[in-house]
Short mmCIF file of C-alpha atoms and ligand atoms in Angstrom, two decimals:
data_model
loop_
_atom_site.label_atom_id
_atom_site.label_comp_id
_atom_site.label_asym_id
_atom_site.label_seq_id
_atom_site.Cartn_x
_atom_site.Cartn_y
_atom_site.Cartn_z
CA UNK A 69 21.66 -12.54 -0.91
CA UNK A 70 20.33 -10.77 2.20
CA UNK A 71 18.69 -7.04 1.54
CA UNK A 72 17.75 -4.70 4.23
CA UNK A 73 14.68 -2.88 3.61
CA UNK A 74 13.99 0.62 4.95
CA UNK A 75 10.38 2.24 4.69
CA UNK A 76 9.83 6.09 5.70
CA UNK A 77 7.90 7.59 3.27
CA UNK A 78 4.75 8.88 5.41
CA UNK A 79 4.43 7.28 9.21
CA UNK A 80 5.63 4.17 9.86
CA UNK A 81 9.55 4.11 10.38
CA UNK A 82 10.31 0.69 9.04
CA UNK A 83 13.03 -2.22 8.43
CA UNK A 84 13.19 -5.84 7.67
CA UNK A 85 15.25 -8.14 6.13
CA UNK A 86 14.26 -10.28 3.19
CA UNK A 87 16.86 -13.43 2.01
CA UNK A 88 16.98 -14.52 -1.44
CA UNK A 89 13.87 -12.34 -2.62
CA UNK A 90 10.78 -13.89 -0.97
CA UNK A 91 12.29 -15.23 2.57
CA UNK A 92 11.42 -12.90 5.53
CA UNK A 93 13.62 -12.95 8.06
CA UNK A 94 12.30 -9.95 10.08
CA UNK A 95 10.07 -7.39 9.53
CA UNK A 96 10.06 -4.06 12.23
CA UNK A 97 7.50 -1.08 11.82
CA UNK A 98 7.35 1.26 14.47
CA UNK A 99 4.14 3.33 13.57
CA UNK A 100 3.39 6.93 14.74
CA UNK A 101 -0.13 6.57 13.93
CA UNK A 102 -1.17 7.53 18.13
CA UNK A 103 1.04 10.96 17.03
CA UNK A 104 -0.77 11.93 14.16
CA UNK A 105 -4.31 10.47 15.38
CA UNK A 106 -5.10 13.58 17.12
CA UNK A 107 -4.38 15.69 14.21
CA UNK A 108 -6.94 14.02 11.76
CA UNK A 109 -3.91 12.94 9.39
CA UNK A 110 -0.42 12.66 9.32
CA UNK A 111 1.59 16.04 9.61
CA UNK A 112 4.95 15.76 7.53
CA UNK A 113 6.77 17.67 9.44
CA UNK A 114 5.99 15.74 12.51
CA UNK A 115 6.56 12.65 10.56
CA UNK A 116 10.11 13.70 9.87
CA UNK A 117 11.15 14.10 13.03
CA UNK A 118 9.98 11.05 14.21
CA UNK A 119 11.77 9.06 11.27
CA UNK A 120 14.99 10.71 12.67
CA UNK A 121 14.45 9.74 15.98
CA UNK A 122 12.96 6.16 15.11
CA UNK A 123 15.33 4.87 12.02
CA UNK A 124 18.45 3.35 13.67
CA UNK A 125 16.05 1.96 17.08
CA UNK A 126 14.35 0.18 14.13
CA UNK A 127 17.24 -0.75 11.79
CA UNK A 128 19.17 -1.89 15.56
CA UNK A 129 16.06 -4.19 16.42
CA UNK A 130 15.61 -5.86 12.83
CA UNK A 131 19.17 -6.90 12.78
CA UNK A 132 18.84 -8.35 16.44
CA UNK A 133 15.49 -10.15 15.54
CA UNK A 134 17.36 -11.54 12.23
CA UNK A 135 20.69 -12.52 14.71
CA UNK A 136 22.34 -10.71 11.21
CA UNK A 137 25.09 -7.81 11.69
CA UNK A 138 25.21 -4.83 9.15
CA UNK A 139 28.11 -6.85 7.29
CA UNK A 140 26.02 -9.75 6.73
CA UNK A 141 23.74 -7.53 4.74
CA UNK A 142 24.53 -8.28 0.71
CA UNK A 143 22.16 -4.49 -0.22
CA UNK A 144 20.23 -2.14 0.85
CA UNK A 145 16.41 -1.36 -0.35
CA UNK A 146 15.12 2.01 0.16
CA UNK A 147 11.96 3.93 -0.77
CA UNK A 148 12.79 7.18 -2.24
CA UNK A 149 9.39 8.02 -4.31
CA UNK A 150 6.32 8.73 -4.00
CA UNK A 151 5.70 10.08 -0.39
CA UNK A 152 6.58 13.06 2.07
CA UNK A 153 9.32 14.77 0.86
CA UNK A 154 11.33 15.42 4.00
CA UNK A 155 9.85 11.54 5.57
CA UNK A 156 11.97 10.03 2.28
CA UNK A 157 14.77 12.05 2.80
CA UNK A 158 15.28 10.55 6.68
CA UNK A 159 15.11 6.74 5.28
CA UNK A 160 17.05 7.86 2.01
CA UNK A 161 19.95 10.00 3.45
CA UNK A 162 20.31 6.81 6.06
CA UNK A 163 20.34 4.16 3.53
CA UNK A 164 23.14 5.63 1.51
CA UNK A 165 25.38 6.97 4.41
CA UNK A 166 25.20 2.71 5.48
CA UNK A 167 25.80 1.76 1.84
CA UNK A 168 28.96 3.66 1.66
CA UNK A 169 29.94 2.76 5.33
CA UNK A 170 29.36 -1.11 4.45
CA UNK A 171 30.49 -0.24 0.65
CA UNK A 172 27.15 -2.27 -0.68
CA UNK A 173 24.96 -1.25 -3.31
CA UNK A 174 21.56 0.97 -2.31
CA UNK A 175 19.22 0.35 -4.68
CA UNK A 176 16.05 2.90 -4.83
CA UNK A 177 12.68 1.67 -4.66
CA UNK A 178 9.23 2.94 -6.15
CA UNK A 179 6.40 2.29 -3.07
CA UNK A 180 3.96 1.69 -5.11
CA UNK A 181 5.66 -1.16 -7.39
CA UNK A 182 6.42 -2.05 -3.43
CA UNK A 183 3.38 -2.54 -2.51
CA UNK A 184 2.62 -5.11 -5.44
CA UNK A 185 5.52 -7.06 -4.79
CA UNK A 186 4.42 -7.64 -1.20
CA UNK A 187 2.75 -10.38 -2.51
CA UNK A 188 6.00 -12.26 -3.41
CA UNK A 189 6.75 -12.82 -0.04
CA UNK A 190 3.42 -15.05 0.91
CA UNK A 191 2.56 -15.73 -2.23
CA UNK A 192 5.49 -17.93 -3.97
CA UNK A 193 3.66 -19.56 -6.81
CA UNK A 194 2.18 -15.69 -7.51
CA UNK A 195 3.25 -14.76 -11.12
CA UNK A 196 2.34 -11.86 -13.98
CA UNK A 197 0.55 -11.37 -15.84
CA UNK A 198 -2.54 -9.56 -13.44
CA UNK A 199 -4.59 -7.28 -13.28
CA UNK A 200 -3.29 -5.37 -9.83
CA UNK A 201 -5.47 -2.46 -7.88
CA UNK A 202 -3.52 -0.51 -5.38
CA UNK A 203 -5.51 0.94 -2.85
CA UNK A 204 -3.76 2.86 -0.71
CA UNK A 205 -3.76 6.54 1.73
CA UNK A 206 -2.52 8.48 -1.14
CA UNK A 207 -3.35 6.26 -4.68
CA UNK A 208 -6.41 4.39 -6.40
CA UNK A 209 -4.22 2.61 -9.25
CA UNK A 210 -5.44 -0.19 -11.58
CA UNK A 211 -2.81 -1.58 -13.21
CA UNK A 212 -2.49 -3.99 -16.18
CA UNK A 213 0.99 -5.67 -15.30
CA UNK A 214 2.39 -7.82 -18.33
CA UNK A 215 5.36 -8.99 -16.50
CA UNK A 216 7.97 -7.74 -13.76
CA UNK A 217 8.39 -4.20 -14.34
CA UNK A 218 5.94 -3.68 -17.27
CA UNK A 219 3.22 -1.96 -16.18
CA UNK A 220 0.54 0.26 -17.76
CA UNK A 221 -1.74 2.37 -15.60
CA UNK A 222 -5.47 1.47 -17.09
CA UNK A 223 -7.13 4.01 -14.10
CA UNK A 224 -6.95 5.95 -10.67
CA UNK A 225 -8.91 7.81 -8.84
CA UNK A 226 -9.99 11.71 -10.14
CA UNK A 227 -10.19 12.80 -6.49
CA UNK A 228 -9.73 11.20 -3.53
CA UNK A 229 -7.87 8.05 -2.87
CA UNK A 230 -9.96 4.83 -1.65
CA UNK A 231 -7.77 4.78 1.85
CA UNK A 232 -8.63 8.75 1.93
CA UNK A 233 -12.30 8.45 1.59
CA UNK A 234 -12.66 5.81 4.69
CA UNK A 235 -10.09 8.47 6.64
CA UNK A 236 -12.27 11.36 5.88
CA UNK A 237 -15.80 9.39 6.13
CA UNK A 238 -14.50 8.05 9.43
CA UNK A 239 -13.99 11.44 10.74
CA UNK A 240 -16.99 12.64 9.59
CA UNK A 241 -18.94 9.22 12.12
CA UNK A 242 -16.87 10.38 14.68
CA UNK A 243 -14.80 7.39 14.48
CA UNK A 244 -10.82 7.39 15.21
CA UNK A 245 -8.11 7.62 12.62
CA UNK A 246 -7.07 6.40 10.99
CA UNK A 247 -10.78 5.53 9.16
CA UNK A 248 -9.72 1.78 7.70
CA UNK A 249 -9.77 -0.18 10.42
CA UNK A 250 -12.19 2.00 12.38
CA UNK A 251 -14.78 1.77 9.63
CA UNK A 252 -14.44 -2.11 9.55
CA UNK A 253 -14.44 -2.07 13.25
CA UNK A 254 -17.91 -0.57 13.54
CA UNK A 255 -19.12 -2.14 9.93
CA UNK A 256 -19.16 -5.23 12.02
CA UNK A 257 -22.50 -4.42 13.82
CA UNK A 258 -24.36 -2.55 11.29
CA UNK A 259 -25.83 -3.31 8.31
CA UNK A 260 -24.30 -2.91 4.96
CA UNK A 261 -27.99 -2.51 3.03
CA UNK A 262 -29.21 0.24 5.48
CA UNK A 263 -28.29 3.59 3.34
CA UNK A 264 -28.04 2.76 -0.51
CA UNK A 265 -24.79 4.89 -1.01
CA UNK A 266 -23.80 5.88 -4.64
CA UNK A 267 -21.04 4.01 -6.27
CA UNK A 268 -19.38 5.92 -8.79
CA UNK A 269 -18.73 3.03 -11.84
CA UNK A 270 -18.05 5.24 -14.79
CA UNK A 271 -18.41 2.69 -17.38
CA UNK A 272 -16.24 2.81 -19.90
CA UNK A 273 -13.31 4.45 -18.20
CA UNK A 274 -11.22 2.77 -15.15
CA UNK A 275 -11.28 5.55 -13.53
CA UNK A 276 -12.52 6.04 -9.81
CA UNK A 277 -13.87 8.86 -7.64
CA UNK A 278 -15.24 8.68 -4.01
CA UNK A 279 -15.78 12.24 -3.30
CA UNK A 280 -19.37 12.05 -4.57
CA UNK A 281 -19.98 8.89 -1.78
CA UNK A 282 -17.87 11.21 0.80
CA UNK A 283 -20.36 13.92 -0.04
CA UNK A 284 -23.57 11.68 0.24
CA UNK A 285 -21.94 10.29 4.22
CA UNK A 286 -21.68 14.00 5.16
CA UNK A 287 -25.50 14.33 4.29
CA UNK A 288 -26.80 11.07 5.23
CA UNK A 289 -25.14 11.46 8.86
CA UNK A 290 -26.97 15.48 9.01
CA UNK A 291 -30.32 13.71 8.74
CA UNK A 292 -32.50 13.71 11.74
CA UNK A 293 -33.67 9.89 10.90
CA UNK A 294 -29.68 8.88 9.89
CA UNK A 295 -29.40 5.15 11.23
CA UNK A 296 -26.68 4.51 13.79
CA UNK A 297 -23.32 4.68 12.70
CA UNK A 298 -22.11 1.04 12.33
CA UNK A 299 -25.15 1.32 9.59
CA UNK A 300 -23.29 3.99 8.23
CA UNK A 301 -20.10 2.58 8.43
CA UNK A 302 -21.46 -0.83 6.77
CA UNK A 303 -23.21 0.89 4.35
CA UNK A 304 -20.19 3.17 3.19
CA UNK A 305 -17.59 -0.06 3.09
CA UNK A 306 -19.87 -1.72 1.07
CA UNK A 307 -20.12 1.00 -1.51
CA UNK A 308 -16.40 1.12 -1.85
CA UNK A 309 -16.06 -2.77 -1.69
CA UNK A 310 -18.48 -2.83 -4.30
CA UNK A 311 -16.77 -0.40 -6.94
CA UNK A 312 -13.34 -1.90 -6.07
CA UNK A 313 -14.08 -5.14 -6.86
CA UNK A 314 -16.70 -4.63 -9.88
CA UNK A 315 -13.85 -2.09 -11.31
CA UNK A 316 -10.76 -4.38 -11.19
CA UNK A 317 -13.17 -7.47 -12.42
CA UNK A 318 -14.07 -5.88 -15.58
CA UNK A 319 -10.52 -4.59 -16.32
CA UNK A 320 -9.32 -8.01 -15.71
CA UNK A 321 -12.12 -9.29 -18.58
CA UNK A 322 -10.76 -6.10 -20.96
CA UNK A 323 -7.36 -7.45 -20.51
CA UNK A 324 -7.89 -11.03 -20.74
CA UNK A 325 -6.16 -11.57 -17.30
CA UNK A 326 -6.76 -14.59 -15.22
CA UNK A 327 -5.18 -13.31 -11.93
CA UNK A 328 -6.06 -10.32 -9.84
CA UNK A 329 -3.56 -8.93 -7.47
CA UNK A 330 -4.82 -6.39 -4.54
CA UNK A 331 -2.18 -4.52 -2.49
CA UNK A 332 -1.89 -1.59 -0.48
CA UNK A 333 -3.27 -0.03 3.34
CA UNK A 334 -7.02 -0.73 2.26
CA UNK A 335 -6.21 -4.26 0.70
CA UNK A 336 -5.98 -5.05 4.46
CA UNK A 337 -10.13 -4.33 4.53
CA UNK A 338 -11.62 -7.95 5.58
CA UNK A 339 -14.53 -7.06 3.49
CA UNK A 340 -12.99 -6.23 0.91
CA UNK A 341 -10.26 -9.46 0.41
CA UNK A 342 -13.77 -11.75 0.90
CA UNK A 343 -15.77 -9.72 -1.75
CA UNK A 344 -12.91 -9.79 -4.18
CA UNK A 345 -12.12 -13.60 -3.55
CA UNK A 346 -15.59 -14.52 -4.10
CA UNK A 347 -15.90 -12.33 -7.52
CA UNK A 348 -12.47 -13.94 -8.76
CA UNK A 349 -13.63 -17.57 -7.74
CA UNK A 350 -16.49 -17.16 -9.43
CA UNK A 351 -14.55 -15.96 -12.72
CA UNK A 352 -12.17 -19.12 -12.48
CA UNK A 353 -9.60 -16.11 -11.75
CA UNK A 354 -6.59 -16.53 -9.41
CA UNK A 355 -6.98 -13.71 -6.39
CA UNK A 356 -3.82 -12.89 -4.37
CA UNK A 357 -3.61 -10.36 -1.19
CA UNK A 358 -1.26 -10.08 1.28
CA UNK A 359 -2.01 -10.25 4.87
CA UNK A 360 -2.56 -7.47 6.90
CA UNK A 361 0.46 -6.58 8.42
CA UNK A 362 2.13 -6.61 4.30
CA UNK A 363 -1.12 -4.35 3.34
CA UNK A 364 -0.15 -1.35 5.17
CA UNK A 365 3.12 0.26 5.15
CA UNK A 366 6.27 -1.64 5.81
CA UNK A 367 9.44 -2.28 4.82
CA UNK A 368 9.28 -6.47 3.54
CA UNK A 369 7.95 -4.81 0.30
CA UNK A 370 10.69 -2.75 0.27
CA UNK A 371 13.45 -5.23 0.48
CA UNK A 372 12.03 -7.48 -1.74
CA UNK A 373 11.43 -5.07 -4.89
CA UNK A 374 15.11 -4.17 -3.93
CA UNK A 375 16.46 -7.84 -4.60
CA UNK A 376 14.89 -8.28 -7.32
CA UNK A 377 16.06 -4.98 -8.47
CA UNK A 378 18.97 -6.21 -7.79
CA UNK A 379 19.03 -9.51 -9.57
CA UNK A 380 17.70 -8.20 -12.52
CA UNK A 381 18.74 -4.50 -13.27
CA UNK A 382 21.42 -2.58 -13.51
CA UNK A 383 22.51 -1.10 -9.59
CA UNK A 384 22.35 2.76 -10.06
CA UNK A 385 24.79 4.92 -8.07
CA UNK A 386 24.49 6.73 -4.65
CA UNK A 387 23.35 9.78 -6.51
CA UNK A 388 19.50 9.16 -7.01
CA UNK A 389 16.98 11.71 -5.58
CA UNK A 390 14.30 11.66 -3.90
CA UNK A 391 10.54 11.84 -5.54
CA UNK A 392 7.64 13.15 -3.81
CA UNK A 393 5.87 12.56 -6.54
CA UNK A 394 6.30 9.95 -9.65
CA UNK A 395 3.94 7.75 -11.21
CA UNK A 396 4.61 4.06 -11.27
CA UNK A 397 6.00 3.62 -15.07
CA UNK A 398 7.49 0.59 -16.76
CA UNK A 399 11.40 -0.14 -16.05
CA UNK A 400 10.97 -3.71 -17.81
CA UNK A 401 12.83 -5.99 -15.17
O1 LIG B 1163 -0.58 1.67 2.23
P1 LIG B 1163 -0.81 2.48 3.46
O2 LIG B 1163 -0.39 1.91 4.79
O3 LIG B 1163 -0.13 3.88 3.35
C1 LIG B 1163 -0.09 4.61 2.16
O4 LIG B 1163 0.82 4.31 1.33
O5 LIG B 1163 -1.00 5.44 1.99
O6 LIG B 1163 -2.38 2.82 3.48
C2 LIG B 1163 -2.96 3.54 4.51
C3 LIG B 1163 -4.45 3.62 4.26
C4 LIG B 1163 -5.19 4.50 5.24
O7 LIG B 1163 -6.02 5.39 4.52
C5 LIG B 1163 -6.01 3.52 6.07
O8 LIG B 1163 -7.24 4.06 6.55
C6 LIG B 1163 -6.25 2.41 5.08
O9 LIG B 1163 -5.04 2.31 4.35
N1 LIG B 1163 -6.52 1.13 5.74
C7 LIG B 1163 -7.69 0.46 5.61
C8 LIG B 1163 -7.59 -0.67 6.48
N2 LIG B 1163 -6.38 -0.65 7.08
C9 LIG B 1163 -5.74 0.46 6.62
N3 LIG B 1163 -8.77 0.72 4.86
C10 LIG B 1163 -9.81 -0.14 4.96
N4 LIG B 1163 -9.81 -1.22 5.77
C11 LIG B 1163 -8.73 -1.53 6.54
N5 LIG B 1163 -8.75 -2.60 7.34
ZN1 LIG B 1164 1.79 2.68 1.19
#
């Protein structure tokens, strides 16, 4: 079973190819992140047109780096919800116009479930149940996940998303976007205890919010006596570390849940994947992240929630749509 994967829901144009679930054979992401940087943020409309211009280069070089051709390819994986409407419809409208070229099953993909299941690929012995946090650009989810395709949303964020508040608090240092790895780039030299940010816990609720730390950035960095800005930058990712990890720990205790599973563009923070490890180990609780490159936006997640997708569920027709906007519900694999 070999499933091509395609990814264009915000800006990364993406393919690999993923055999028998879990075995990566390639994985291509061409990002447009130098386009957007000077904007502040991605700008859909933008995005689109690079997906159109971007999709088959990428789809052409995945296939090459696989030594595959389009008719060794058993189905196709694409994302079709959440993201930017007209970015989905590029990698969407693609996907199905190959499946009924090839006349192979396209099977739609949730990029959020995605995400999770990026762990399959490096972690092998990974199973469910977990707790799983997705920290991402656009979502702050805590998830209790009984088994493959049960999930039940326990929290997420009330304002803005954990990737969002390093994007906007990196602006605000005057550090490049986008904010994630500019903020751990900088956090290196400076000193996480230097500026006692807030962290919003709201005990009682899994719930998050990092306007209020946003907020308290914006008025530590207008102060005459504001230390430099790797202070500020450590100081900031260790407020969000701390909330992230403290958070997901105590929802795994609600839940009874021995194994914690991070995904997502800010599970890629180095401080973050140490703090968490640490909590778990001390817990006697499994921890599993992907690496980096499976953190952020690609398409390995994508083919692999597509096989098992296909291995396990019914294989819907070429008429799906595409979501901008769906929460990730239960579909019980
Ligand atoms: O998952 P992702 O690639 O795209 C979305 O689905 O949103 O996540 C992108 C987000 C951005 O906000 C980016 O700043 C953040 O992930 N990010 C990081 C790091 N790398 C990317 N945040 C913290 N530390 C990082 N190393
Ligand atoms: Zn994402």
């Amino acid at each position: 079973m070999i499933v091509l994967g395609i990814e264009t829901s915000c800006d990364e144009t993406a393919c690999a190819i993923v055999q028998d679930g879990r075995k990566l054979l390639c994985t291509v992401v061409a990002s447009q992140m130098e386009e957007h940087a000077s904007y502040g943020g991605v700008v859909p409309e933008l995005a689109s047109r690079r997906h159109v211009e971007l999709l088959i280069p990428v789809i052409r070089q995945a296939l090459s780096e696989a030594n595959l051709t389009l008719q060794d390819i058993t189905a196709i994986g694409v994302t079709n919800r959440p993201g930017l409407l007209g970015a989905l419809l590029v990698g969407v409208t693609s996907a199905k116009a190959l499946g009924q070229a090839l006349g192979i099953p396209v099977i739609p993909v949730h990029h959020i479930e995605a995400h999770l299941y990026a762990n399959f690929i490096t972690h092998p012995e990974m199973e469910f149940p977990a707790t799983a946090l997705v920290v991402s650009g656009g979502h702050t989810d805590l998830f209790d996940v009984e088994s493959h395709g049960v999930y039940r949303l326990l929290g997420r964020t009330r304002d803005d998303a954990a990737g969002e508040a390093f994007d906007k608090c990196a602006r605000l240092m005057g550090l490049p976007y986008p904010g994630g790895p500019s903020i751990q780039e900088a956090a290196k030299s400076g000193d996480p205890k230097a500026i006692a940010f807030p962290r919003a816990l709201m005990p009682g609720t899994h719930a998050f919010s990092f306007s209020g730390l946003k907020t308290s950035v914006k008025y530590a960095l207008a102060k005459p006596d504001c230390p430099p800005v790797p202070d500020v930058a450590a100081s900031f990712q260790a407020a969000v570390v701390d909330v992230l990890v403290r958070k997901t720990i105590a929802a795994a205790k609600e839940c009874g849940r021995t194994t914690v599973v991070l995904a997502g563009g800010v599970a890629a923070n180095a401080a973050l994947k140490v703090a968490m490890e640490d909590a778990c180990s001390r817990r006697g609780m499994r921890c599993y992240i992907p690496p980096p490159s499976l953190c952020t936006d690609n398409a390995a997640m994508i083919a692999t929630t597509a096989s098992y997708h296909f291995m396990h569920r019914a294989i819907p027709g070429l008429d799906f749509a595409v979501i901008p906007s769906e929460p990730l519900s239960s579909h019980g694999i």
